[in-house]
């Protein structure tokens, strides 16, 4: 299409005007694609550890089970609260009694036949056991919520292990690929040198052996990556084909707070410890419930209807108001034994809480030491990798110059590959140790994604 000359700005040719309009159309199309949710392939999302944990929490059945338990406890609490409110019921019936000369034989009967038809309202005025049940239901909700948090931490721990396992295998795969590129170029140089007589047949066989070894290591790590991807996909509830690529992990942070900071954090955020404290409150509520069985119960009763021993008439409907008192006097030691059992249960739960606290502190101490060891190993492996790289470069140059043999090069190359693999494992080991330490304190592991 040729644009008219009059539509062109002054000083701009028709050809340049067409280019400007073409760029403008492309810009509009790109804007429309973004607004409609179409994302270019280059902007594909990556899977971070935080995203993986969030997906797993939304899909894992153990978290859904804990949520349903919380809902169940909330329903029970509402039911316990409803016991403190008035209740309306319908009472209807007819009672026949044996008579002698027209008089009932049963002393409580008013007539040979009694007819009852009433709408009654029962008002609890003083009921200690009902109050104790309400407190018990409230404490059980707290236990269920802390158990839900613990299920989230359990899922996070599984996802973290699977995520870092896959990240480690990806790093190992990069090491093997890099070594493969290097040894392929070296093999080509050796083969060319063998053809012209500068390298021996042993050198060629030795470099070919190195190439075979590296190819085998690369194939093995690719198989392990496939398995690790399946495990991570199962943990987060995605299919293997839909699993995004992992985010590039940044260099691990070498700063580690003091151990006392983790102990304080665990005492405030560890769901297991908080659930144990709530279990103590539940045991105390149960003890209060059994103690309340010795106290009286006062209840108000109101009724509207008929309660007559004669044929009822329309104008016989009327109101009744009453006050009842239930006072337990003797139960053959039933309440005493229940109170003693509740006291023992409370003591057992309190001892269990102390044992759990000791276990958490021991886990923190163990994982704190493991994190320190992982940081030291990372620093040492960084130095070893640099030195191994330097040895490999010097040996490679010496081999190409004819001063060193292929066996020397094989040893240097193997040492460098092993140092890089060990460094990759140490970097992931630091992240995994820190994640376990964070999970010990009851918080989700902090992630740091970015360019390494």
Short mmCIF file of C-alpha atoms in Angstrom, two decimals:
data_model
loop_
_atom_site.label_atom_id
_atom_site.label_comp_id
_atom_site.label_asym_id
_atom_site.label_seq_id
_atom_site.Cartn_x
_atom_site.Cartn_y
_atom_site.Cartn_z
CA UNK A 1 0.00 0.00 0.00
CA UNK A 2 1.35 3.43 -0.96
CA UNK A 3 0.68 6.24 1.44
CA UNK A 4 -0.24 9.63 0.00
CA UNK A 5 2.50 12.19 0.22
CA UNK A 6 0.29 14.63 2.08
CA UNK A 7 -0.04 12.24 5.04
CA UNK A 8 3.72 12.15 5.62
CA UNK A 9 5.23 14.53 8.18
CA UNK A 10 7.50 17.21 6.87
CA UNK A 11 11.04 15.95 6.37
CA UNK A 12 10.05 12.22 6.49
CA UNK A 13 9.96 10.10 3.35
CA UNK A 14 7.20 7.66 2.43
CA UNK A 15 9.48 4.68 3.13
CA UNK A 16 10.38 5.87 6.63
CA UNK A 17 6.73 6.65 7.32
CA UNK A 18 5.78 3.08 6.50
CA UNK A 19 8.45 1.79 8.86
CA UNK A 20 7.17 4.01 11.66
CA UNK A 21 3.61 2.84 11.14
CA UNK A 22 4.78 -0.78 11.05
CA UNK A 23 6.57 -0.37 14.39
CA UNK A 24 3.47 1.29 15.82
CA UNK A 25 1.28 -1.63 14.71
CA UNK A 26 3.72 -4.14 16.26
CA UNK A 27 3.68 -2.17 19.52
CA UNK A 28 -0.14 -2.20 19.60
CA UNK A 29 -0.20 -5.96 18.88
CA UNK A 30 2.26 -6.64 21.69
CA UNK A 31 0.19 -4.56 24.09
CA UNK A 32 -2.94 -6.49 23.14
CA UNK A 33 -1.14 -9.81 23.69
CA UNK A 34 -0.10 -8.78 27.18
CA UNK A 35 -3.59 -7.54 28.04
CA UNK A 36 -5.12 -10.82 26.85
CA UNK A 37 -2.70 -12.87 28.96
CA UNK A 38 -0.47 -14.03 26.13
CA UNK A 39 3.11 -14.13 27.42
CA UNK A 40 6.08 -14.58 25.07
CA UNK A 41 8.11 -17.75 25.44
CA UNK A 42 11.12 -15.76 26.62
CA UNK A 43 9.10 -14.62 29.66
CA UNK A 44 8.13 -18.12 30.80
CA UNK A 45 7.87 -18.42 34.55
CA UNK A 46 10.37 -20.34 36.63
CA UNK A 47 9.66 -22.39 39.72
CA UNK A 48 11.06 -20.94 42.94
CA UNK A 49 11.10 -22.79 46.23
CA UNK A 50 8.46 -20.43 47.61
CA UNK A 51 6.15 -21.13 44.65
CA UNK A 52 6.70 -24.87 44.97
CA UNK A 53 5.75 -24.80 48.65
CA UNK A 54 2.63 -22.75 47.91
CA UNK A 55 1.52 -25.17 45.21
CA UNK A 56 2.11 -28.14 47.47
CA UNK A 57 0.09 -26.57 50.29
CA UNK A 58 -2.81 -26.05 47.88
CA UNK A 59 -2.70 -29.62 46.54
CA UNK A 60 -1.41 -31.86 49.34
CA UNK A 61 -4.13 -33.96 50.97
CA UNK A 62 -2.50 -33.78 54.40
CA UNK A 63 -3.05 -30.00 54.48
CA UNK A 64 -6.63 -30.38 53.29
CA UNK A 65 -7.23 -32.96 56.01
CA UNK A 66 -5.92 -30.57 58.66
CA UNK A 67 -8.19 -27.81 57.34
CA UNK A 68 -11.24 -30.09 57.60
CA UNK A 69 -10.30 -30.97 61.17
CA UNK A 70 -10.15 -27.27 62.04
CA UNK A 71 -13.61 -26.77 60.52
CA UNK A 72 -14.89 -29.76 62.49
CA UNK A 73 -13.57 -28.31 65.77
CA UNK A 74 -15.14 -24.94 64.99
CA UNK A 75 -18.52 -26.62 64.44
CA UNK A 76 -18.15 -28.43 67.76
CA UNK A 77 -17.35 -25.14 69.49
CA UNK A 78 -20.49 -23.53 68.07
CA UNK A 79 -22.47 -26.55 69.27
CA UNK A 80 -20.94 -26.23 72.75
CA UNK A 81 -21.82 -22.53 72.82
CA UNK A 82 -25.39 -23.34 71.79
CA UNK A 83 -25.75 -25.43 74.97
CA UNK A 84 -25.62 -22.19 76.96
CA UNK A 85 -28.60 -20.77 75.04
CA UNK A 86 -32.29 -21.53 75.63
CA UNK A 87 -33.75 -24.55 73.88
CA UNK A 88 -37.30 -24.93 72.58
CA UNK A 89 -38.95 -28.34 72.40
CA UNK A 90 -42.37 -29.90 71.94
CA UNK A 91 -43.75 -32.29 74.55
CA UNK A 92 -46.85 -34.33 73.76
CA UNK A 93 -48.22 -37.55 75.16
CA UNK A 94 -50.95 -39.42 76.99
CA UNK A 95 -50.55 -41.38 80.23
CA UNK A 96 -52.90 -44.10 81.48
CA UNK A 97 -52.86 -45.22 85.11
CA UNK A 98 -54.62 -48.08 86.85
CA UNK A 99 -57.48 -47.00 89.14
CA UNK A 100 -59.40 -48.39 92.09
CA UNK A 101 -62.90 -47.06 92.44
CA UNK A 102 -61.92 -44.14 90.13
CA UNK A 103 -58.80 -43.17 92.04
CA UNK A 104 -55.29 -43.59 90.52
CA UNK A 105 -53.12 -46.19 92.19
CA UNK A 106 -49.86 -44.31 91.40
CA UNK A 107 -49.33 -41.51 93.85
CA UNK A 108 -47.91 -39.11 91.24
CA UNK A 109 -50.86 -39.44 88.91
CA UNK A 110 -53.53 -36.80 88.79
CA UNK A 111 -56.15 -38.83 86.94
CA UNK A 112 -56.68 -42.19 85.28
CA UNK A 113 -55.58 -40.56 82.04
CA UNK A 114 -53.41 -37.52 81.66
CA UNK A 115 -52.96 -35.56 78.43
CA UNK A 116 -49.87 -33.41 77.87
CA UNK A 117 -49.29 -31.11 74.92
CA UNK A 118 -46.81 -28.28 75.54
CA UNK A 119 -44.17 -26.15 73.90
CA UNK A 120 -41.37 -25.90 76.42
CA UNK A 121 -38.38 -23.59 76.69
CA UNK A 122 -35.41 -24.67 78.81
CA UNK A 123 -33.06 -21.94 80.03
CA UNK A 124 -29.72 -23.02 81.57
CA UNK A 125 -29.06 -20.68 84.46
CA UNK A 126 -26.05 -22.33 86.06
CA UNK A 127 -24.31 -25.25 84.36
CA UNK A 128 -20.56 -25.58 85.17
CA UNK A 129 -20.04 -28.60 82.94
CA UNK A 130 -21.43 -26.81 79.91
CA UNK A 131 -19.06 -23.91 80.53
CA UNK A 132 -16.16 -26.34 80.81
CA UNK A 133 -17.17 -28.00 77.54
CA UNK A 134 -17.13 -24.63 75.80
CA UNK A 135 -13.60 -23.93 77.04
CA UNK A 136 -12.57 -27.44 75.99
CA UNK A 137 -13.91 -26.89 72.47
CA UNK A 138 -12.06 -23.58 72.20
CA UNK A 139 -8.77 -25.19 73.25
CA UNK A 140 -9.27 -28.03 70.80
CA UNK A 141 -9.58 -25.48 67.98
CA UNK A 142 -6.18 -24.09 68.95
CA UNK A 143 -4.69 -27.59 68.85
CA UNK A 144 -6.19 -28.23 65.40
CA UNK A 145 -4.87 -24.94 64.03
CA UNK A 146 -1.35 -25.62 65.27
CA UNK A 147 -1.55 -29.11 63.79
CA UNK A 148 -2.55 -27.53 60.49
CA UNK A 149 0.56 -25.34 60.66
CA UNK A 150 2.63 -28.40 61.41
CA UNK A 151 1.21 -30.19 58.35
CA UNK A 152 2.26 -27.20 56.26
CA UNK A 153 5.78 -27.42 57.66
CA UNK A 154 5.85 -31.14 56.91
CA UNK A 155 4.85 -30.49 53.32
CA UNK A 156 7.40 -27.67 53.10
CA UNK A 157 10.15 -29.98 54.36
CA UNK A 158 9.33 -32.60 51.73
CA UNK A 159 9.15 -30.04 48.93
CA UNK A 160 12.39 -28.38 50.06
CA UNK A 161 14.26 -31.69 49.99
CA UNK A 162 12.88 -32.57 46.54
CA UNK A 163 13.52 -29.07 45.19
CA UNK A 164 17.13 -28.86 46.32
CA UNK A 165 17.74 -32.43 45.20
CA UNK A 166 16.66 -31.49 41.68
CA UNK A 167 18.68 -28.26 41.83
CA UNK A 168 21.78 -30.24 42.82
CA UNK A 169 21.33 -32.63 39.91
CA UNK A 170 20.93 -29.69 37.53
CA UNK A 171 24.21 -28.23 38.80
CA UNK A 172 25.93 -31.58 38.39
CA UNK A 173 24.56 -31.81 34.87
CA UNK A 174 26.09 -28.40 34.08
CA UNK A 175 29.45 -29.62 35.37
CA UNK A 176 29.33 -32.75 33.19
CA UNK A 177 28.24 -30.80 30.12
CA UNK A 178 31.04 -28.28 30.60
CA UNK A 179 33.56 -31.08 31.04
CA UNK A 180 32.17 -32.81 27.94
CA UNK A 181 32.68 -29.71 25.79
CA UNK A 182 36.24 -29.35 27.07
CA UNK A 183 37.19 -32.98 26.56
CA UNK A 184 35.60 -33.10 23.09
CA UNK A 185 37.82 -30.27 21.91
CA UNK A 186 40.80 -31.95 23.54
CA UNK A 187 39.97 -35.26 21.87
CA UNK A 188 39.78 -33.61 18.48
CA UNK A 189 43.16 -31.97 19.04
CA UNK A 190 44.66 -35.31 20.16
CA UNK A 191 43.20 -37.14 17.18
CA UNK A 192 44.60 -34.57 14.80
CA UNK A 193 47.97 -34.73 16.55
CA UNK A 194 47.93 -38.52 16.36
CA UNK A 195 47.35 -38.38 12.62
CA UNK A 196 50.42 -36.18 12.16
CA UNK A 197 52.49 -38.17 14.67
CA UNK A 198 52.78 -35.68 17.53
CA UNK A 199 50.71 -37.85 19.92
CA UNK A 200 50.92 -41.56 20.56
CA UNK A 201 48.17 -44.10 20.29
CA UNK A 202 48.12 -44.30 24.10
CA UNK A 203 47.36 -40.57 24.30
CA UNK A 204 44.48 -40.99 21.88
CA UNK A 205 43.09 -43.98 23.80
CA UNK A 206 43.48 -42.12 27.09
CA UNK A 207 41.57 -39.05 25.88
CA UNK A 208 38.91 -41.30 24.37
CA UNK A 209 38.58 -43.02 27.76
CA UNK A 210 38.09 -39.62 29.42
CA UNK A 211 35.41 -38.77 26.85
CA UNK A 212 33.60 -42.05 27.49
CA UNK A 213 33.76 -41.54 31.24
CA UNK A 214 32.30 -38.04 31.03
CA UNK A 215 29.54 -39.12 28.66
CA UNK A 216 28.61 -41.92 31.08
CA UNK A 217 28.46 -39.49 34.00
CA UNK A 218 26.25 -37.15 31.99
CA UNK A 219 23.85 -39.97 31.06
CA UNK A 220 23.61 -41.07 34.69
CA UNK A 221 22.82 -37.62 36.02
CA UNK A 222 20.16 -37.11 33.33
CA UNK A 223 18.40 -40.29 34.45
CA UNK A 224 18.50 -39.08 38.05
CA UNK A 225 17.13 -35.70 36.96
CA UNK A 226 14.13 -37.43 35.38
CA UNK A 227 13.39 -39.25 38.64
CA UNK A 228 13.88 -36.10 40.73
CA UNK A 229 11.51 -34.14 38.48
CA UNK A 230 8.84 -36.79 38.95
CA UNK A 231 9.23 -36.68 42.73
CA UNK A 232 9.02 -32.88 42.84
CA UNK A 233 6.00 -32.89 40.52
CA UNK A 234 4.25 -35.38 42.81
CA UNK A 235 4.98 -33.25 45.85
CA UNK A 236 3.54 -30.04 44.37
CA UNK A 237 0.67 -31.73 42.53
CA UNK A 238 1.75 -30.97 38.94
CA UNK A 239 2.48 -33.23 36.04
CA UNK A 240 6.08 -33.73 34.96
CA UNK A 241 5.42 -32.12 31.58
CA UNK A 242 3.95 -28.97 33.20
CA UNK A 243 6.75 -28.59 35.76
CA UNK A 244 8.57 -25.29 35.08
CA UNK A 245 12.32 -24.94 35.16
CA UNK A 246 13.88 -24.21 38.52
CA UNK A 247 15.02 -20.70 39.35
CA UNK A 248 18.74 -20.01 39.30
CA UNK A 249 19.93 -20.05 42.89
CA UNK A 250 22.07 -17.24 44.20
CA UNK A 251 25.29 -17.74 46.13
CA UNK A 252 24.43 -19.04 49.64
CA UNK A 253 24.58 -16.55 52.47
CA UNK A 254 27.43 -17.37 54.83
CA UNK A 255 26.02 -15.36 57.75
CA UNK A 256 24.55 -17.58 60.49
CA UNK A 257 22.83 -16.08 63.55
CA UNK A 258 23.58 -17.34 67.03
CA UNK A 259 21.98 -20.57 68.20
CA UNK A 260 20.04 -18.83 71.00
CA UNK A 261 18.11 -16.86 68.36
CA UNK A 262 16.77 -20.10 66.90
CA UNK A 263 15.75 -21.37 70.35
CA UNK A 264 13.77 -18.19 71.00
CA UNK A 265 12.14 -18.36 67.61
CA UNK A 266 11.17 -22.00 68.13
CA UNK A 267 9.52 -21.19 71.46
CA UNK A 268 7.34 -18.62 69.68
CA UNK A 269 6.65 -20.19 66.29
CA UNK A 270 7.16 -23.98 66.40
CA UNK A 271 3.67 -25.47 65.81
CA UNK A 272 4.54 -28.72 67.59
CA UNK A 273 5.45 -26.84 70.75
CA UNK A 274 2.44 -24.54 70.49
CA UNK A 275 0.18 -27.54 69.95
CA UNK A 276 1.67 -29.19 73.05
CA UNK A 277 0.89 -26.06 75.07
CA UNK A 278 -2.67 -26.10 73.73
CA UNK A 279 -2.94 -29.79 74.65
CA UNK A 280 -2.10 -28.81 78.23
CA UNK A 281 -4.99 -26.36 78.17
CA UNK A 282 -7.25 -29.10 76.80
CA UNK A 283 -6.25 -31.39 79.65
CA UNK A 284 -6.99 -28.64 82.17
CA UNK A 285 -10.42 -28.07 80.62
CA UNK A 286 -11.14 -31.80 80.86
CA UNK A 287 -10.15 -31.73 84.52
CA UNK A 288 -12.43 -28.75 85.10
CA UNK A 289 -15.26 -30.60 83.35
CA UNK A 290 -15.00 -33.60 85.69
CA UNK A 291 -14.75 -31.36 88.74
CA UNK A 292 -17.88 -29.50 87.60
CA UNK A 293 -19.83 -32.77 87.78
CA UNK A 294 -19.94 -32.32 91.59
CA UNK A 295 -21.61 -28.92 91.32
CA UNK A 296 -25.36 -28.28 91.11
CA UNK A 297 -27.17 -27.46 87.87
CA UNK A 298 -29.91 -24.83 87.89
CA UNK A 299 -32.33 -24.63 85.00
CA UNK A 300 -35.42 -22.55 84.27
CA UNK A 301 -38.40 -24.09 82.48
CA UNK A 302 -41.29 -22.36 80.73
CA UNK A 303 -44.18 -24.16 79.01
CA UNK A 304 -47.32 -23.26 77.14
CA UNK A 305 -50.06 -25.79 76.40
CA UNK A 306 -52.12 -28.34 78.32
CA UNK A 307 -51.39 -30.75 81.13
CA UNK A 308 -54.73 -32.07 82.30
CA UNK A 309 -56.44 -35.19 83.56
CA UNK A 310 -59.80 -34.36 82.03
CA UNK A 311 -60.97 -33.82 78.51
CA UNK A 312 -59.16 -30.69 77.37
CA UNK A 313 -61.04 -27.63 76.18
CA UNK A 314 -59.88 -24.74 74.04
CA UNK A 315 -59.58 -22.40 77.00
CA UNK A 316 -57.44 -24.91 78.93
CA UNK A 317 -54.23 -23.68 77.28
CA UNK A 318 -51.98 -21.91 79.73
CA UNK A 319 -48.49 -21.03 80.89
CA UNK A 320 -46.22 -22.87 83.26
CA UNK A 321 -43.00 -21.53 84.76
CA UNK A 322 -40.63 -23.55 86.87
CA UNK A 323 -37.15 -23.69 88.35
CA UNK A 324 -35.25 -26.97 88.74
CA UNK A 325 -32.15 -27.84 90.73
CA UNK A 326 -30.05 -30.93 90.15
CA UNK A 327 -27.55 -31.65 92.91
CA UNK A 328 -25.37 -34.81 92.79
CA UNK A 329 -24.93 -36.35 96.24
CA UNK A 330 -23.35 -39.79 95.94
CA UNK A 331 -22.01 -41.72 92.94
CA UNK A 332 -19.90 -44.56 94.39
CA UNK A 333 -16.62 -42.70 93.68
CA UNK A 334 -17.33 -42.28 89.98
CA UNK A 335 -16.49 -38.56 89.87
CA UNK A 336 -13.52 -38.99 92.20
CA UNK A 337 -11.90 -41.56 89.92
CA UNK A 338 -12.57 -39.48 86.81
CA UNK A 339 -10.97 -36.45 88.45
CA UNK A 340 -7.93 -38.51 89.45
CA UNK A 341 -7.60 -39.83 85.88
CA UNK A 342 -7.86 -36.29 84.48
CA UNK A 343 -5.14 -35.11 86.87
CA UNK A 344 -2.82 -37.89 85.75
CA UNK A 345 -3.57 -37.07 82.12
CA UNK A 346 -2.70 -33.41 82.74
CA UNK A 347 0.60 -34.39 84.37
CA UNK A 348 1.41 -36.68 81.44
CA UNK A 349 0.67 -33.95 78.88
CA UNK A 350 2.85 -31.45 80.75
CA UNK A 351 5.70 -33.95 80.87
CA UNK A 352 5.23 -34.60 77.16
CA UNK A 353 5.50 -30.88 76.47
CA UNK A 354 8.83 -30.72 78.32
CA UNK A 355 10.09 -33.77 76.44
CA UNK A 356 9.07 -32.19 73.15
CA UNK A 357 10.87 -28.97 74.06
CA UNK A 358 14.04 -30.97 74.76
CA UNK A 359 13.67 -32.77 71.43
CA UNK A 360 13.25 -29.50 69.51
CA UNK A 361 16.25 -27.92 71.22
CA UNK A 362 18.32 -31.02 70.45
CA UNK A 363 17.25 -30.90 66.80
CA UNK A 364 18.16 -27.22 66.60
CA UNK A 365 21.57 -27.89 68.14
CA UNK A 366 22.20 -30.78 65.72
CA UNK A 367 21.08 -28.87 62.63
CA UNK A 368 22.94 -25.75 63.76
CA UNK A 369 26.16 -27.73 63.92
CA UNK A 370 25.37 -29.30 60.54
CA UNK A 371 24.84 -25.84 59.06
CA UNK A 372 28.16 -24.62 60.42
CA UNK A 373 29.87 -27.70 59.00
CA UNK A 374 28.16 -27.14 55.64
CA UNK A 375 29.37 -23.52 55.55
CA UNK A 376 32.93 -24.61 56.34
CA UNK A 377 32.74 -27.31 53.68
CA UNK A 378 31.49 -24.77 51.14
CA UNK A 379 34.40 -22.42 51.85
CA UNK A 380 36.91 -25.27 51.66
CA UNK A 381 35.40 -26.69 48.45
CA UNK A 382 35.55 -23.26 46.81
CA UNK A 383 39.29 -23.11 47.47
CA UNK A 384 39.79 -26.71 46.31
CA UNK A 385 37.84 -26.08 43.11
CA UNK A 386 39.94 -23.03 42.27
CA UNK A 387 43.16 -24.94 42.87
CA UNK A 388 41.91 -27.97 40.89
CA UNK A 389 40.95 -25.68 38.02
CA UNK A 390 44.41 -24.13 38.03
CA UNK A 391 46.04 -27.58 38.03
CA UNK A 392 43.84 -28.68 35.13
CA UNK A 393 44.69 -25.61 33.07
CA UNK A 394 48.42 -26.04 33.66
CA UNK A 395 48.23 -29.77 32.88
CA UNK A 396 46.21 -29.12 29.72
CA UNK A 397 48.72 -26.59 28.48
CA UNK A 398 51.56 -28.97 29.28
CA UNK A 399 49.78 -31.81 27.45
CA UNK A 400 49.15 -29.71 24.36
CA UNK A 401 52.78 -28.64 24.45
CA UNK A 402 53.89 -32.27 24.65
CA UNK A 403 55.48 -31.97 28.09
CA UNK A 404 52.89 -34.08 29.95
CA UNK A 405 51.14 -37.33 29.14
CA UNK A 406 47.43 -38.05 28.71
CA UNK A 407 47.46 -39.91 32.03
CA UNK A 408 48.51 -36.72 33.81
CA UNK A 409 45.76 -34.87 32.02
CA UNK A 410 43.22 -37.53 32.97
CA UNK A 411 44.09 -37.24 36.63
CA UNK A 412 43.92 -33.44 36.54
CA UNK A 413 40.63 -33.51 34.65
CA UNK A 414 39.11 -36.04 37.05
CA UNK A 415 40.22 -34.02 40.04
CA UNK A 416 38.71 -30.84 38.62
CA UNK A 417 35.38 -32.50 37.78
CA UNK A 418 35.16 -34.07 41.23
CA UNK A 419 35.99 -30.71 42.85
CA UNK A 420 33.24 -28.97 40.86
CA UNK A 421 30.72 -31.69 41.72
CA UNK A 422 31.66 -31.47 45.37
CA UNK A 423 31.35 -27.67 45.30
CA UNK A 424 27.88 -27.95 43.75
CA UNK A 425 26.87 -30.38 46.47
CA UNK A 426 28.30 -28.13 49.17
CA UNK A 427 26.35 -25.11 47.89
CA UNK A 428 23.09 -27.07 47.92
CA UNK A 429 24.04 -28.59 51.26
CA UNK A 430 24.25 -25.13 52.84
CA UNK A 431 20.81 -24.20 51.57
CA UNK A 432 19.31 -27.50 52.69
CA UNK A 433 20.91 -27.24 56.15
CA UNK A 434 19.59 -23.71 56.59
CA UNK A 435 16.15 -24.83 55.44
CA UNK A 436 16.11 -27.64 58.01
CA UNK A 437 17.21 -25.24 60.70
CA UNK A 438 14.38 -22.85 59.79
CA UNK A 439 11.85 -25.71 59.80
CA UNK A 440 13.06 -26.72 63.27
CA UNK A 441 12.07 -23.27 64.51
CA UNK A 442 8.63 -23.49 62.88
CA UNK A 443 9.04 -21.11 59.93
CA UNK A 444 9.25 -21.71 56.22
CA UNK A 445 12.75 -21.71 54.74
CA UNK A 446 13.91 -18.42 53.26
CA UNK A 447 14.77 -18.62 49.59
CA UNK A 448 17.16 -16.51 47.56
CA UNK A 449 16.82 -16.89 43.81
CA UNK A 450 18.90 -15.00 41.31
CA UNK A 451 22.01 -15.22 39.26
CA UNK A 452 24.75 -17.24 40.88
#
